Short mmCIF file of C-alpha atoms in Angstrom, two decimals:
data_model
loop_
_atom_site.label_atom_id
_atom_site.label_comp_id
_atom_site.label_asym_id
_atom_site.label_seq_id
_atom_site.Cartn_x
_atom_site.Cartn_y
_atom_site.Cartn_z
CA MET R 30 44.44 91.10 60.93
CA ARG R 31 47.67 91.18 58.99
CA PRO R 32 46.21 89.49 55.88
CA LEU R 33 43.35 91.98 55.96
CA ARG R 34 45.79 94.89 56.04
CA ILE R 35 47.71 93.41 53.11
CA ALA R 36 44.49 92.94 51.15
CA ALA R 37 43.38 96.47 51.93
CA THR R 38 46.73 97.87 50.86
CA ALA R 39 46.60 95.92 47.62
CA LEU R 40 43.09 97.22 46.94
CA VAL R 41 44.21 100.81 47.50
CA LEU R 42 47.20 100.34 45.20
CA PHE R 43 44.97 98.84 42.52
CA ALA R 44 42.48 101.68 42.77
CA THR R 45 45.31 104.22 42.65
CA SER R 46 46.81 102.59 39.57
CA GLN R 47 43.42 102.59 37.86
CA THR R 48 42.88 106.27 38.67
CA THR R 49 46.37 107.12 37.41
CA ALA R 50 45.76 105.20 34.19
CA LEU R 51 42.52 107.10 33.64
CA ALA R 52 44.17 110.45 34.39
CA GLN R 53 46.93 109.68 31.92
CA SER R 54 44.55 108.54 29.19
CA ALA R 55 43.98 110.56 26.05
CA LEU R 56 40.28 110.02 26.67
CA GLN R 57 40.39 112.13 29.81
CA ASP R 58 42.48 114.79 28.08
CA ILE R 59 39.92 114.98 25.27
CA LEU R 60 37.01 115.30 27.66
CA ASN R 61 38.80 117.91 29.79
CA SER R 62 39.95 120.02 26.84
CA GLY R 63 36.82 119.58 24.76
CA VAL R 64 38.89 118.85 21.64
CA LEU R 65 39.70 115.61 19.80
CA LYS R 66 42.95 116.07 17.86
CA VAL R 67 43.24 113.86 14.77
CA GLY R 68 46.35 113.55 12.62
CA THR R 69 45.51 113.39 8.92
CA THR R 70 47.53 113.76 5.73
CA GLY R 71 44.85 115.38 3.55
CA ASP R 72 46.22 113.67 0.43
CA TRP R 73 44.40 110.33 0.25
CA ASN R 74 41.32 110.49 -1.96
CA PRO R 75 38.58 109.70 -0.89
CA MET R 76 39.67 109.15 2.72
CA THR R 77 41.12 112.57 3.58
CA MET R 78 41.39 115.53 1.22
CA ARG R 79 42.56 119.02 2.15
CA ASP R 80 41.55 122.10 0.18
CA PRO R 81 44.69 124.33 0.13
CA ALA R 82 42.60 127.44 -0.46
CA THR R 83 40.42 127.03 2.63
CA ASN R 84 42.45 124.53 4.70
CA ALA R 85 39.21 122.56 5.04
CA TYR R 86 39.15 118.77 5.00
CA GLN R 87 36.65 116.34 3.56
CA GLY R 88 36.47 112.61 2.99
CA TYR R 89 35.53 109.28 4.55
CA ASP R 90 37.97 109.67 7.45
CA ILE R 91 36.82 113.22 8.10
CA ASP R 92 33.21 112.07 8.41
CA VAL R 93 34.22 109.20 10.72
CA MET R 94 36.22 111.47 13.04
CA THR R 95 33.54 114.17 13.05
CA GLU R 96 31.03 111.52 14.16
CA LEU R 97 33.39 110.26 16.87
CA ALA R 98 33.91 113.79 18.22
CA SER R 99 30.16 114.39 18.20
CA ASP R 100 29.55 111.25 20.26
CA LEU R 101 32.29 112.33 22.68
CA GLY R 102 30.60 115.72 22.96
CA VAL R 103 33.74 117.60 21.87
CA ASP R 104 35.08 119.52 18.87
CA VAL R 105 37.39 117.89 16.35
CA GLU R 106 40.69 119.45 15.26
CA PHE R 107 42.43 118.01 12.20
CA VAL R 108 46.19 118.25 12.64
CA PRO R 109 48.20 118.25 9.38
CA THR R 110 50.76 115.48 9.14
CA ASP R 111 52.42 113.37 6.45
CA TRP R 112 53.01 109.67 6.02
CA LYS R 113 56.57 109.57 7.29
CA THR R 114 55.60 111.29 10.59
CA LEU R 115 52.16 109.71 11.02
CA VAL R 116 53.25 107.33 13.78
CA SER R 117 55.57 109.76 15.57
CA GLY R 118 52.73 112.26 15.82
CA VAL R 119 50.77 109.72 17.88
CA THR R 120 53.70 108.62 20.02
CA SER R 121 54.74 112.20 20.79
CA GLY R 122 51.22 113.28 21.74
CA LYS R 123 50.86 115.75 18.85
CA TYR R 124 47.41 114.28 18.27
CA HIS R 125 45.23 111.75 20.05
CA MET R 126 44.80 109.45 17.05
CA THR R 127 45.02 109.29 13.29
CA GLY R 128 42.52 108.67 10.57
CA SER R 129 42.71 105.47 8.54
CA ALA R 130 46.10 103.79 8.19
CA SER R 131 47.10 100.39 6.86
CA ILE R 132 47.80 97.90 9.61
CA SER R 133 51.45 96.89 9.51
CA PRO R 134 53.82 95.13 11.92
CA ALA R 135 56.32 98.00 11.58
CA ARG R 136 53.81 100.62 12.75
CA ALA R 137 52.52 98.29 15.47
CA LYS R 138 55.98 98.26 17.07
CA ALA R 139 55.50 101.88 18.13
CA ALA R 140 51.78 102.63 18.07
CA GLY R 141 48.52 100.92 18.92
CA TYR R 142 45.69 100.20 16.51
CA SER R 143 41.96 100.25 16.81
CA THR R 144 39.97 97.33 15.48
CA SER R 145 39.64 97.41 11.70
CA TYR R 146 36.52 98.71 9.94
CA PHE R 147 37.56 98.48 6.27
CA SER R 148 39.97 96.59 4.03
CA LEU R 149 41.76 97.48 0.82
CA ALA R 150 44.21 95.93 -1.64
CA THR R 151 47.07 97.20 -3.81
CA VAL R 152 46.98 97.72 -7.59
CA PRO R 153 49.41 99.39 -10.03
CA LEU R 154 48.59 102.47 -12.12
CA ILE R 155 50.21 103.63 -15.35
CA LEU R 156 49.49 106.00 -18.20
CA ALA R 157 46.69 104.57 -20.32
CA GLU R 158 48.88 104.84 -23.41
CA ASN R 159 51.16 102.18 -21.90
CA LEU R 160 48.50 99.52 -21.39
CA ASP R 161 49.98 97.47 -24.22
CA ARG R 162 53.26 97.25 -22.25
CA PHE R 163 51.85 96.46 -18.84
CA GLN R 164 49.21 93.78 -18.36
CA ASP R 165 50.21 92.13 -15.09
CA TRP R 166 52.57 92.42 -12.13
CA ASP R 167 55.53 90.71 -13.82
CA ASP R 168 55.50 93.27 -16.63
CA LEU R 169 56.49 95.94 -14.11
CA ASP R 170 59.28 93.95 -12.45
CA LYS R 171 61.97 94.76 -15.01
CA PRO R 172 65.19 96.82 -14.83
CA GLU R 173 63.98 99.28 -17.46
CA VAL R 174 60.78 100.07 -15.50
CA THR R 175 60.60 102.79 -12.83
CA VAL R 176 57.97 102.41 -10.11
CA ALA R 177 57.22 105.32 -7.78
CA ALA R 178 56.07 105.41 -4.15
CA THR R 179 55.60 108.07 -1.48
CA LEU R 180 58.03 108.07 1.45
CA GLY R 181 56.60 106.63 4.66
CA THR R 182 53.64 104.85 3.08
CA THR R 183 52.94 101.15 3.00
CA GLN R 184 53.53 101.31 -0.74
CA GLU R 185 57.15 102.39 -0.19
CA LYS R 186 57.88 98.92 1.20
CA GLN R 187 55.64 97.19 -1.30
CA VAL R 188 57.41 98.52 -4.40
CA LYS R 189 60.66 97.01 -3.12
CA GLN R 190 58.91 93.74 -2.31
CA PHE R 191 56.81 93.45 -5.47
CA PHE R 192 59.39 94.81 -7.95
CA PRO R 193 62.91 93.89 -6.80
CA ASN R 194 64.25 94.15 -10.36
CA ALA R 195 62.70 97.54 -11.19
CA GLU R 196 64.00 101.02 -10.43
CA HIS R 197 62.34 102.61 -7.38
CA LYS R 198 61.57 106.33 -7.25
CA ILE R 199 60.65 107.39 -3.71
CA VAL R 200 59.20 110.89 -3.40
CA GLU R 201 58.56 112.88 -0.24
CA ALA R 202 55.25 114.55 0.62
CA PRO R 203 53.74 116.91 -0.36
CA ALA R 204 54.83 115.35 -3.68
CA ARG R 205 52.89 112.23 -4.58
CA ASP R 206 53.89 109.12 -6.46
CA PHE R 207 51.09 109.34 -9.03
CA GLN R 208 52.38 112.79 -10.04
CA GLU R 209 55.62 111.12 -11.09
CA VAL R 210 53.65 108.92 -13.47
CA LEU R 211 51.67 111.86 -14.85
CA ALA R 212 54.91 113.79 -15.44
CA GLY R 213 56.59 110.85 -17.16
CA ARG R 214 59.28 110.50 -14.49
CA ALA R 215 58.01 107.02 -13.55
CA ASP R 216 56.29 104.27 -15.49
CA ALA R 217 54.00 103.19 -12.68
CA HIS R 218 53.04 103.57 -9.06
CA ILE R 219 51.00 101.41 -6.72
CA THR R 220 48.19 102.42 -4.42
CA SER R 221 45.03 101.10 -2.81
CA ASN R 222 42.20 100.03 -5.07
CA VAL R 223 40.14 102.72 -3.33
CA GLU R 224 42.44 105.58 -4.36
CA ALA R 225 43.12 104.03 -7.76
CA ASN R 226 39.44 104.19 -8.70
CA LYS R 227 39.37 107.89 -7.83
CA LEU R 228 42.59 108.72 -9.67
CA VAL R 229 41.50 107.27 -13.00
CA ILE R 230 38.30 109.32 -12.82
CA LYS R 231 40.20 112.51 -12.01
CA TYR R 232 43.00 111.82 -14.51
CA PRO R 233 41.56 110.02 -17.57
CA GLN R 234 45.07 109.66 -18.98
CA MET R 235 45.83 107.16 -16.20
CA ALA R 236 44.74 103.52 -16.08
CA ILE R 237 44.77 100.65 -13.61
CA VAL R 238 46.90 97.76 -14.87
CA PRO R 239 44.48 94.83 -15.48
CA VAL R 240 46.37 92.52 -13.12
CA SER R 241 45.20 88.97 -12.52
CA SER R 242 44.38 89.97 -8.93
CA PRO R 243 45.20 92.80 -6.50
CA ARG R 244 47.94 92.18 -3.96
CA ALA R 245 48.40 92.63 -0.23
CA PRO R 246 44.80 92.75 1.02
CA THR R 247 45.16 94.88 4.13
CA PRO R 248 42.82 95.96 6.91
CA ILE R 249 42.88 99.62 7.86
CA ALA R 250 42.36 101.11 11.31
CA MET R 251 43.12 104.16 13.43
CA LEU R 252 46.53 104.62 15.07
CA LEU R 253 46.40 105.28 18.82
CA PRO R 254 48.91 105.60 21.69
CA GLN R 255 50.16 102.06 22.24
CA ALA R 256 50.00 101.98 26.05
CA ASP R 257 46.70 103.84 26.40
CA GLN R 258 44.33 100.90 26.81
CA VAL R 259 41.58 103.11 28.23
CA TRP R 260 41.46 105.17 25.02
CA ILE R 261 41.88 102.11 22.78
CA ASN R 262 39.00 100.36 24.56
CA TYR R 263 36.75 103.38 24.11
CA VAL R 264 37.50 103.68 20.39
CA ASN R 265 37.01 99.94 19.83
CA THR R 266 33.68 100.03 21.65
CA TRP R 267 32.62 102.99 19.51
CA ILE R 268 33.66 101.20 16.29
CA ALA R 269 31.69 98.08 17.29
CA LEU R 270 28.57 100.15 17.99
CA LYS R 271 28.84 102.19 14.77
CA THR R 272 29.44 99.04 12.74
CA GLU R 273 26.22 97.54 14.05
CA ARG R 274 24.35 100.77 13.28
CA GLY R 275 25.69 100.91 9.71
CA LEU R 276 27.88 104.04 9.86
CA PHE R 277 30.80 102.52 7.98
CA ASP R 278 28.57 100.96 5.33
CA ASP R 279 26.76 104.25 4.82
CA LEU R 280 30.00 106.20 4.47
CA GLY R 281 31.41 103.55 2.15
CA LYS R 282 28.48 104.14 -0.17
CA LYS R 283 28.71 107.94 0.18
CA TRP R 284 32.38 107.98 -0.82
CA ASN R 285 32.12 105.14 -3.37
CA LEU R 286 34.79 103.06 -1.69
CA LEU R 287 33.77 99.91 -3.51
CA ASN R 288 33.30 101.39 -6.99
#
């Protein structure tokens, strides 16, 4: 009988651990509270854009998270954050997840990721009047060139990696790196090809440097609490289902992600 008692005890402990894991999961908190809290910066066109006058958000990410909340049967609350605190907001429980973020080993040390549903690459932007000076990556990697980036973004690390010989101007949100170029305080900045396409439409005085090829192709995904496998599994299952049903393709077309 002793082995049976040991087996029964082990089964009880396993069931208890599973119940505890579920109780501690963000998924259960969301279902109990009726609210999905999403951290978003509101400054990444066309992924997440905040209207200061109304405090309303729109964009690719906003549509994705609204759909996720609808399928959960809860409301969605967009929690303002910035790039330098994006990860800490997840780890501290300020929000249950983030919108799209570049996958990086540094972020993965502290937070979990969902599976990826989109990829982007990095390109440099300048003032169109300077196109004769800058034709490829090497033209920017010079001591007399200043390249801007926003604190806490993937691009902050990339400017140091791509342009070790250039001056680096790191600005803190709500300031943005492209504003430094528009104001003439920097010669260039780098961003995703997705945002770059939007910026040159909004600001015709800007131009994408006609580089031989974009750099750092990077998948993007949602940041989640690292140890919360229950919540991660749910989100990954949802992404797989929505991928098969064409949600991400449809939203990509709606927000012109590939144009």
